[in-house]
Each structure stands twice: as structure tokens, then as C-alpha cells.
Short mmCIF file of C-alpha atoms and ligand atoms in Angstrom, two decimals:
data_model
loop_
_atom_site.label_atom_id
_atom_site.label_comp_id
_atom_site.label_asym_id
_atom_site.label_seq_id
_atom_site.Cartn_x
_atom_site.Cartn_y
_atom_site.Cartn_z
CA MET A 1 76.95 -122.95 -176.87
CA GLN A 2 77.83 -120.24 -179.37
CA ASP A 3 80.40 -117.56 -178.58
CA TRP A 4 79.98 -114.33 -180.53
CA THR A 5 82.67 -112.35 -178.71
CA GLY A 6 84.21 -109.76 -181.02
CA HIS A 7 81.53 -110.24 -183.69
CA CYS A 8 79.07 -107.64 -184.95
CA ALA A 9 75.53 -107.44 -183.52
CA ILE A 10 72.77 -105.22 -184.81
CA VAL A 11 69.97 -104.09 -182.52
CA THR A 12 67.08 -102.27 -184.16
CA GLY A 13 65.21 -99.87 -181.91
CA GLY A 14 68.50 -99.81 -180.00
CA ALA A 15 68.12 -96.17 -178.94
CA SER A 16 65.41 -96.87 -176.38
CA GLY A 17 63.80 -99.33 -174.00
CA LEU A 18 64.23 -103.05 -174.66
CA GLY A 19 66.57 -102.46 -177.60
CA ALA A 20 68.83 -100.12 -175.62
CA ALA A 21 69.13 -102.63 -172.78
CA THR A 22 69.86 -105.42 -175.27
CA ALA A 23 72.54 -103.37 -177.03
CA GLU A 24 74.18 -102.68 -173.67
CA ARG A 25 74.06 -106.34 -172.68
CA LEU A 26 75.51 -107.61 -175.96
CA ALA A 27 78.27 -104.97 -175.82
CA GLY A 28 78.97 -106.11 -172.25
CA ASN A 29 79.31 -109.65 -173.62
CA GLY A 30 82.04 -108.44 -175.96
CA MET A 31 80.01 -107.98 -179.13
CA ARG A 32 80.53 -104.94 -181.36
CA VAL A 33 77.07 -103.42 -181.51
CA ALA A 34 75.43 -101.26 -184.16
CA LEU A 35 72.19 -99.52 -183.19
CA PHE A 36 69.64 -99.05 -185.98
CA ASP A 37 67.05 -96.45 -185.01
CA MET A 38 65.24 -93.35 -186.26
CA ASN A 39 66.01 -91.38 -183.11
CA ALA A 40 69.51 -90.04 -183.81
CA GLU A 41 69.83 -88.02 -180.60
CA LYS A 42 69.11 -90.93 -178.25
CA GLY A 43 70.84 -93.42 -180.55
CA GLU A 44 74.11 -91.47 -180.76
CA ALA A 45 74.18 -90.92 -177.00
CA HIS A 46 73.52 -94.59 -176.19
CA ALA A 47 76.02 -95.82 -178.77
CA ALA A 48 78.68 -93.57 -177.21
CA ARG A 49 77.79 -94.90 -173.74
CA ILE A 50 78.21 -98.56 -174.71
CA GLY A 51 81.06 -98.16 -177.20
CA GLY A 52 78.83 -99.03 -180.15
CA ARG A 53 77.91 -97.35 -183.42
CA PHE A 54 74.63 -95.56 -184.22
CA VAL A 55 73.24 -95.77 -187.74
CA ARG A 56 70.06 -93.91 -188.67
CA VAL A 57 67.88 -96.58 -190.26
CA ASP A 58 64.19 -96.84 -191.01
CA VAL A 59 63.56 -100.58 -190.61
CA SER A 60 60.53 -100.40 -192.89
CA ASP A 61 62.62 -99.17 -195.85
CA PRO A 62 64.68 -101.84 -197.70
CA ALA A 63 67.21 -99.31 -199.06
CA SER A 64 67.73 -97.76 -195.62
CA VAL A 65 68.34 -101.21 -194.08
CA ALA A 66 70.79 -102.15 -196.86
CA ALA A 67 72.74 -98.92 -196.26
CA GLY A 68 72.69 -99.55 -192.51
CA LEU A 69 74.03 -103.07 -192.99
CA ASP A 70 76.82 -101.70 -195.20
CA ALA A 71 77.78 -99.18 -192.50
CA ALA A 72 77.66 -101.77 -189.70
CA THR A 73 79.71 -104.26 -191.73
CA GLU A 74 82.30 -101.66 -192.57
CA ALA A 75 82.64 -100.71 -188.90
CA PHE A 76 82.38 -104.10 -187.19
CA GLY A 77 82.42 -106.90 -189.80
CA THR A 78 79.60 -109.18 -190.97
CA PRO A 79 76.63 -109.06 -188.59
CA ARG A 80 76.25 -112.38 -186.75
CA VAL A 81 73.45 -111.37 -184.41
CA LEU A 82 70.37 -109.35 -185.31
CA VAL A 83 67.88 -108.34 -182.63
CA ASN A 84 64.68 -106.74 -183.94
CA CYS A 85 63.33 -104.39 -181.27
CA ALA A 86 62.14 -101.44 -183.36
CA GLY A 87 58.40 -101.10 -183.09
CA ILE A 88 55.46 -98.76 -182.76
CA GLY A 89 52.24 -99.00 -180.75
CA GLY A 90 49.03 -97.09 -181.37
CA ALA A 91 45.51 -97.96 -180.30
CA ALA A 92 42.35 -98.00 -182.42
CA LYS A 93 39.30 -100.24 -182.60
CA THR A 94 38.11 -102.08 -185.73
CA VAL A 95 35.11 -99.75 -185.75
CA SER A 96 34.91 -96.67 -183.56
CA ARG A 97 31.96 -94.23 -183.46
CA GLY A 98 30.73 -95.78 -186.70
CA GLN A 99 34.07 -95.27 -188.49
CA ALA A 100 36.20 -98.13 -189.78
CA HIS A 101 39.77 -98.39 -188.44
CA ASP A 102 42.04 -96.06 -190.37
CA PHE A 103 43.58 -98.23 -193.09
CA GLY A 104 46.76 -96.16 -193.19
CA LEU A 105 47.35 -96.69 -189.46
CA PHE A 106 46.83 -100.44 -189.85
CA GLU A 107 49.21 -100.52 -192.80
CA LYS A 108 51.87 -98.43 -191.01
CA THR A 109 51.77 -100.64 -187.91
CA LEU A 110 52.30 -103.76 -190.02
CA ARG A 111 54.90 -102.04 -192.14
CA VAL A 112 57.12 -101.06 -189.20
CA ASN A 113 56.57 -103.97 -186.80
CA LEU A 114 56.13 -106.96 -189.11
CA MET A 115 57.61 -105.97 -192.46
CA GLY A 116 60.40 -104.02 -190.72
CA SER A 117 61.38 -107.14 -188.76
CA PHE A 118 61.24 -109.27 -191.92
CA ASN A 119 63.20 -106.69 -193.89
CA CYS A 120 66.06 -106.59 -191.37
CA ALA A 121 66.01 -110.36 -190.85
CA SER A 122 66.07 -111.33 -194.52
CA GLN A 123 68.76 -108.79 -195.43
CA ALA A 124 70.94 -109.59 -192.39
CA ALA A 125 70.55 -113.32 -193.06
CA ALA A 126 71.73 -112.85 -196.64
CA ARG A 127 74.96 -111.37 -195.27
CA MET A 128 75.36 -114.07 -192.61
CA VAL A 129 74.98 -116.78 -195.27
CA ALA A 130 78.04 -115.46 -197.07
CA ALA A 131 80.21 -115.56 -193.92
CA GLN A 132 82.31 -118.41 -192.51
CA ALA A 133 80.73 -120.78 -190.00
CA VAL A 134 82.11 -120.19 -186.51
CA ASP A 135 81.81 -123.64 -184.92
CA ALA A 136 81.59 -127.37 -185.59
CA ASP A 137 77.77 -127.13 -185.90
CA GLY A 138 78.21 -124.74 -188.82
CA ALA A 139 76.73 -121.74 -186.95
CA ARG A 140 76.68 -118.52 -188.95
CA GLY A 141 74.29 -116.26 -187.06
CA VAL A 142 71.25 -115.69 -184.84
CA ILE A 143 68.11 -113.62 -185.37
CA VAL A 144 65.91 -112.63 -182.43
CA ASN A 145 62.57 -110.94 -183.07
CA THR A 146 60.36 -109.14 -180.58
CA ALA A 147 56.66 -109.96 -180.65
CA SER A 148 54.39 -109.27 -177.65
CA VAL A 149 51.86 -111.11 -175.55
CA ALA A 150 49.42 -109.09 -177.69
CA ALA A 151 50.16 -111.63 -180.43
CA PHE A 152 48.13 -114.11 -178.35
CA ASP A 153 45.87 -112.05 -176.07
CA GLY A 154 45.39 -108.76 -177.86
CA GLN A 155 43.19 -106.27 -176.04
CA VAL A 156 40.44 -103.97 -177.26
CA GLY A 157 42.10 -101.41 -179.54
CA GLN A 158 45.08 -103.62 -180.38
CA VAL A 159 43.84 -105.07 -183.66
CA ALA A 160 46.67 -103.61 -185.76
CA TYR A 161 49.40 -104.09 -183.15
CA SER A 162 48.30 -107.69 -182.44
CA ALA A 163 48.17 -108.49 -186.16
CA SER A 164 51.72 -107.18 -186.57
CA LYS A 165 53.00 -109.18 -183.61
CA GLY A 166 51.05 -112.29 -184.61
CA GLY A 167 52.76 -112.06 -187.98
CA ILE A 168 56.15 -112.08 -186.25
CA VAL A 169 55.13 -115.21 -184.31
CA GLY A 170 53.94 -116.81 -187.55
CA MET A 171 57.15 -116.19 -189.46
CA THR A 172 59.45 -117.49 -186.72
CA LEU A 173 59.31 -121.23 -187.50
CA PRO A 174 59.33 -121.00 -191.30
CA MET A 175 62.22 -118.54 -191.17
CA ALA A 176 64.16 -120.90 -188.87
CA ARG A 177 63.42 -123.72 -191.31
CA ASP A 178 64.45 -121.61 -194.31
CA LEU A 179 67.77 -120.75 -192.70
CA ALA A 180 68.53 -124.06 -190.97
CA ASP A 181 70.85 -125.37 -193.66
CA LYS A 182 72.75 -122.07 -193.50
CA GLY A 183 73.45 -122.37 -189.77
CA ILE A 184 71.27 -119.40 -188.78
CA ARG A 185 68.87 -119.72 -185.85
CA VAL A 186 65.68 -117.67 -185.46
CA CYS A 187 63.75 -117.14 -182.23
CA THR A 188 61.12 -114.67 -181.04
CA VAL A 189 60.56 -113.24 -177.57
CA ALA A 190 57.01 -112.20 -176.66
CA PRO A 191 57.31 -109.74 -173.75
CA GLY A 192 54.52 -108.92 -171.33
CA LEU A 193 54.62 -105.54 -169.56
CA PHE A 194 58.07 -103.94 -169.38
CA LEU A 195 59.08 -100.59 -167.94
CA THR A 196 60.36 -98.72 -171.00
CA PRO A 197 59.98 -95.02 -171.94
CA LEU A 198 56.52 -95.94 -173.21
CA LEU A 199 55.26 -96.85 -169.73
CA ASP A 200 57.75 -94.62 -167.90
CA GLU A 201 55.62 -91.62 -168.75
CA LEU A 202 52.56 -93.03 -166.99
CA PRO A 203 51.84 -91.87 -163.44
CA ALA A 204 53.37 -94.08 -160.72
CA GLU A 205 49.94 -95.36 -159.61
CA VAL A 206 49.08 -96.48 -163.17
CA GLN A 207 52.44 -98.25 -163.41
CA ALA A 208 51.75 -99.93 -160.08
CA SER A 209 48.28 -101.08 -161.15
CA LEU A 210 49.68 -102.50 -164.39
CA GLY A 211 52.42 -104.28 -162.45
CA ALA A 212 49.86 -105.68 -160.00
CA GLN A 213 48.16 -107.54 -162.88
CA VAL A 214 51.26 -109.72 -163.31
CA PRO A 215 50.84 -112.97 -161.30
CA PHE A 216 54.49 -113.29 -160.28
CA PRO A 217 56.54 -111.24 -159.86
CA SER A 218 53.82 -108.59 -159.48
CA ARG A 219 55.65 -105.76 -161.16
CA LEU A 220 56.64 -104.48 -164.57
CA GLY A 221 59.57 -106.25 -166.18
CA ALA A 222 62.96 -104.55 -166.36
CA PRO A 223 64.53 -104.08 -169.80
CA ALA A 224 67.64 -105.86 -168.47
CA GLU A 225 65.48 -108.99 -167.97
CA TYR A 226 64.49 -108.87 -171.62
CA ALA A 227 68.14 -108.33 -172.60
CA ALA A 228 69.19 -111.35 -170.52
CA ILE A 229 66.94 -113.75 -172.44
CA VAL A 230 68.13 -112.35 -175.76
CA ALA A 231 71.74 -112.86 -174.67
CA HIS A 232 70.92 -116.45 -173.72
CA ILE A 233 69.23 -117.10 -177.07
CA THR A 234 72.34 -115.86 -178.88
CA GLU A 235 74.47 -118.36 -176.95
CA ASN A 236 72.29 -121.48 -176.70
CA SER A 237 72.68 -123.47 -179.92
CA MET A 238 69.57 -125.60 -179.31
CA LEU A 239 67.13 -122.69 -179.11
CA ASN A 240 65.66 -122.37 -182.59
CA GLY A 241 62.28 -121.77 -184.22
CA GLU A 242 60.70 -120.99 -180.85
CA VAL A 243 58.56 -118.17 -179.46
CA ILE A 244 59.22 -117.53 -175.76
CA ARG A 245 56.76 -115.59 -173.62
CA LEU A 246 58.54 -113.43 -171.04
CA ASP A 247 55.64 -112.18 -169.01
CA GLY A 248 55.44 -113.31 -165.33
CA ALA A 249 52.48 -115.53 -166.39
CA ILE A 250 50.23 -112.60 -167.34
CA ARG A 251 47.32 -113.27 -169.68
CA MET A 252 45.87 -109.95 -170.79
CA ALA A 253 42.16 -109.29 -170.17
CA PRO A 254 39.98 -107.95 -173.02
CA ARG A 255 40.52 -104.39 -171.79
P1 NAD B 301 60.50 -97.87 -177.28
O1 NAD B 301 59.51 -96.95 -177.87
O2 NAD B 301 61.19 -97.51 -176.00
O3 NAD B 301 61.62 -98.22 -178.37
C1 NAD B 301 61.30 -98.47 -179.71
C2 NAD B 301 62.39 -97.88 -180.58
O4 NAD B 301 62.08 -98.21 -181.95
C3 NAD B 301 62.49 -96.34 -180.50
O5 NAD B 301 63.82 -95.95 -180.21
C4 NAD B 301 62.06 -95.88 -181.89
O6 NAD B 301 62.74 -94.71 -182.32
C5 NAD B 301 62.43 -97.09 -182.74
N1 NAD B 301 61.70 -97.13 -184.02
C6 NAD B 301 60.37 -96.94 -184.24
N2 NAD B 301 60.10 -97.02 -185.54
C7 NAD B 301 61.27 -97.27 -186.18
C8 NAD B 301 61.64 -97.46 -187.53
N3 NAD B 301 60.73 -97.40 -188.53
N4 NAD B 301 62.93 -97.71 -187.83
C9 NAD B 301 63.87 -97.76 -186.85
N5 NAD B 301 63.59 -97.58 -185.54
C10 NAD B 301 62.29 -97.33 -185.22
O7 NAD B 301 59.70 -99.26 -177.11
P2 NAD B 301 60.03 -100.56 -176.24
O8 NAD B 301 59.02 -100.60 -175.16
O9 NAD B 301 61.45 -100.70 -175.94
O10 NAD B 301 59.60 -101.68 -177.30
C11 NAD B 301 60.55 -102.39 -178.08
C12 NAD B 301 59.82 -103.52 -178.78
O11 NAD B 301 59.25 -104.38 -177.80
C13 NAD B 301 58.65 -103.05 -179.68
O12 NAD B 301 58.60 -103.86 -180.82
C14 NAD B 301 57.43 -103.30 -178.80
O13 NAD B 301 56.30 -103.54 -179.59
C15 NAD B 301 57.86 -104.55 -178.06
N6 NAD B 301 57.17 -104.76 -176.79
C16 NAD B 301 57.33 -103.89 -175.75
C17 NAD B 301 56.65 -104.15 -174.55
C18 NAD B 301 56.77 -103.25 -173.34
O14 NAD B 301 56.10 -103.51 -172.33
N7 NAD B 301 57.61 -102.23 -173.35
C19 NAD B 301 55.81 -105.27 -174.44
C20 NAD B 301 55.69 -106.11 -175.53
C21 NAD B 301 56.37 -105.86 -176.70
#
């Protein structure tokens, strides 16, 4: 098992939802947590609540991520854990009312979700590589990405989102292989339906009907349940190169 107590963790999208819960959990485990997010108001407030540090970062911009990593390193030391939770949704069909899917929307979705995750992972890994190993295995760090069940069973209107999440699934094993001799593990969690601000805004009956689609337990997942698996991944040295569905056995229908 790996013990990252006192080390720096970075959680992107840490101002909200799954990222906020993960930041809180890692801070509770004794990590020093930097939140990378675009939402400064929520990010500052959450960082203050958990004793972390907010840094305004656009994950899709390499210079912004480099500056964020500098700030996090200065505050808390070399990042040893990176959790990529920043992401955007959006729904559009390949062709709708005779019009092709907006190319800019497709590009933006991939840029934030896929390239943003790669950008943070590759830059954080470069810093981890330069740090001392922390145990006899030669462990230097852990990267956890967030895909979605939409990577496997994308619904009507999810072509861009599913492509971005499928890309995250696809890069998990080669990234783990690339970084194996550096002592850095890489895993991806593919969540099903979780109750985050995104779904929070839906009427209670819509939330209930979404939850009822989950075989067991028949409810929406709690962000703390996502955070718990991330915490376990950070600690369990044998988890590497794997994509883990966290979804109560749901398989999404076409629509
Ligand atoms: P959320 O909207 O509550 O949080 C996402 C956060 O990412 C926000 O704080 C937002 O400001 C931030 N963000 C967006 N673009 C950014 C950028 N360019 N740079 C930095 N930060 C940026 O969403 P959530 O439900 O917590 O989702 C977190 C991740 O989990 C996303 O990648 C999402 O696709 C994935 N996911 C969520 C669910 C679910 O049911 N909630 C299911 C599957 C996958």
C-alpha cells in the first residue's frame, strides 16, 4: 500500500461535484490538496473549507496548467497524486434537423475532457518523475482520470462526450505503460449516474427516475462514493492501467 500523507494532491474540477468530494476525502486522508478549477468563487470557498489551496486553472491550456503546477508545488511540494475531474457535458446529435454536429462544440468537448486530462497528466507526471521515490517499490505518484459509462454505452446526443471519455479510457493503459519505469500508476474511473450539481438541478421526480434505472442500489451515486474509490486507488499499489466502472451495474439505453 502507498501512503501519501503530507504529500501534495491536485484535483482538477475540485470546486464542484465529484472533484470537490475527492478533494475533501484526500485532505481528510492527510494530503495537502490543490484545487484546479475555472470557478474561483466555489473553488476558493471549498479550498477554505478543507484547508486546501485554490488555483484558477484552465485544464485545456498548457500554460495555465504549468502555472498551476508551479503554484501548487510552491505551496505543498511536488504533486504526488493527480485526480482529473474537470469536465464538461453538452448534448448534440451527429446530424440534427439536417445540420451536421457543430464542429466547434465537438472540438471543445474533446479539448476540455480528453486533452485537458492528458495535459494535466503529462505535466504532473513530468514533475513526479523528478521527485524521490517514496517506498521500496519505487513509487513516485498516482494519476486517476475520470471517464464515464458513456465511454462504453453512449446515448443519443452523446457523440462528442462519449468520444472524449472513450479517449480517456484508451490512453489509460499506454500511459500506465509509459510511466511504469518511473513508478507512476495510472487508473481511470468510469462513473455511472452521480448526484452532483449537474443532476441536482433536475426535479426530484426526474432524479428518482434516473436512480430507478440503476440495478442495485437503485439510486444515484453519492460523490463520496466516487471519492472513496479514488482514495483506494491512490493507496493500492497493485491497481494500475485499469478502468473501473462505478455504476451499480447500469448499462445505459440508447436514449
Ligand atoms: P461538475 O460540473 O459538478 O464539476 C466539474 C467541474 O469542472 C466544475 O467545477 C467546472 O468549473 C470544472 N471545469 C470545467 N471546465 C474546466 C476547465 N477547462 N478547466 C478547469 N476546470 C474546469 O461535474 P461532475 O458531475 O462533478 O463531473 C466531474 C467529472 O465526472 C466530469 O469529467 C464528468 O464528465 C464526469 N462524470 C460525471 C458523472 C455524474 O453523474 N455526475 C457521470 C460520469 C462522469
